Amino acid sequence: MAALARPRDGRMIGGVCAALARRFGTSATTMRVIFLVSCLLPGPQFLLYLALWLLLPAEKPASAAW
C-alpha cells in the first residue's frame, strides 16, 4: 500500500480523496463518489475530511536527478 500523503497531481480540492484512493488501490473518482454518498448519512464526514486535509502531509516533490 502507498503512503498516506496528499498527491500534487490528480487532486480537486484538498487531495484527501486522491490520497485515500492511492492508499486503498481504487480510483479517485470512486473515492469521491463514496465520500459524496456518505455525506447523505448522518455523521461528521465533512469535519473528518477537513481534519484529514489539515493533518495529511503533502506529497514531497520529486527530486531532480543531477
C-alpha positions as a printed NumPy array, in Angstrom:
array([[  0.   ,   0.   ,   0.   ],
       [  1.151,   3.506,  -0.754],
       [  1.989,   6.004,   1.963],
       [ -0.83 ,   8.274,   3.017],
       [  0.084,  11.696,   1.615],
       [ -1.902,  14.202,  -0.439],
       [ -0.661,  13.967,  -4.035],
       [  0.388,  17.007,  -6.028],
       [ -1.445,  15.834,  -9.147],
       [ -4.953,  14.448,  -9.53 ],
       [ -6.482,  16.313,  -6.637],
       [ -9.538,  18.507,  -6.791],
       [ -9.874,  20.427,  -3.547],
       [ -7.508,  19.2  ,  -0.891],
       [ -6.341,  15.88 ,  -2.278],
       [ -7.808,  13.835,   0.557],
       [ -9.899,  11.556,  -1.687],
       [ -6.969,  11.127,  -4.079],
       [ -4.686,  10.187,  -1.172],
       [ -7.182,   7.665,   0.18 ],
       [ -7.703,   6.24 ,  -3.301],
       [ -3.952,   5.685,  -3.725],
       [ -3.736,   4.125,  -0.278],
       [ -6.552,   1.632,  -0.905],
       [ -5.859,   1.   ,  -4.586],
       [ -9.042,   2.493,  -6.065],
       [ -9.662,   5.372,  -8.427],
       [-10.018,   8.894,  -7.104],
       [-13.438,   9.157,  -8.746],
       [-14.661,   6.109,  -6.847],
       [-13.421,   7.557,  -3.576],
       [-15.119,  10.902,  -4.309],
       [-18.426,   9.168,  -5.038],
       [-18.138,   7.19 ,  -1.802],
       [-17.492,  10.418,   0.094],
       [-20.454,  12.199,  -1.509],
       [-22.797,   9.292,  -0.788],
       [-21.535,   9.125,   2.8  ],
       [-22.412,  12.811,   3.23 ],
       [-26.066,  11.813,   2.861],
       [-25.75 ,   9.781,   6.063],
       [-25.684,  11.404,   9.487],
       [-22.201,  11.862,  10.879],
       [-19.127,  14.064,  10.862],
       [-17.892,  13.174,   7.358],
       [-17.252,  16.762,   6.319],
       [-15.369,  17.505,   9.538],
       [-13.318,  14.344,   9.046],
       [-12.438,  15.488,   5.514],
       [-11.305,  18.878,   6.845],
       [ -9.258,  17.227,   9.59 ],
       [ -7.546,  14.923,   7.089],
       [ -6.858,  17.898,   4.828],
       [ -5.054,  19.612,   7.691],
       [ -3.282,  16.545,   9.088],
       [ -2.149,  14.667,   5.976],
       [  1.199,  15.829,   4.691],
       [  1.501,  16.971,   1.096],
       [  3.426,  14.699,  -1.213],
       [  7.063,  15.704,  -1.49 ],
       [  8.115,  16.923,  -4.927],
       [ 10.19 ,  14.539,  -6.983],
       [ 13.816,  15.482,  -6.617],
       [ 15.714,  16.191,  -9.789],
       [ 18.463,  13.701, -10.557],
       [ 21.62 ,  15.652, -11.301]])
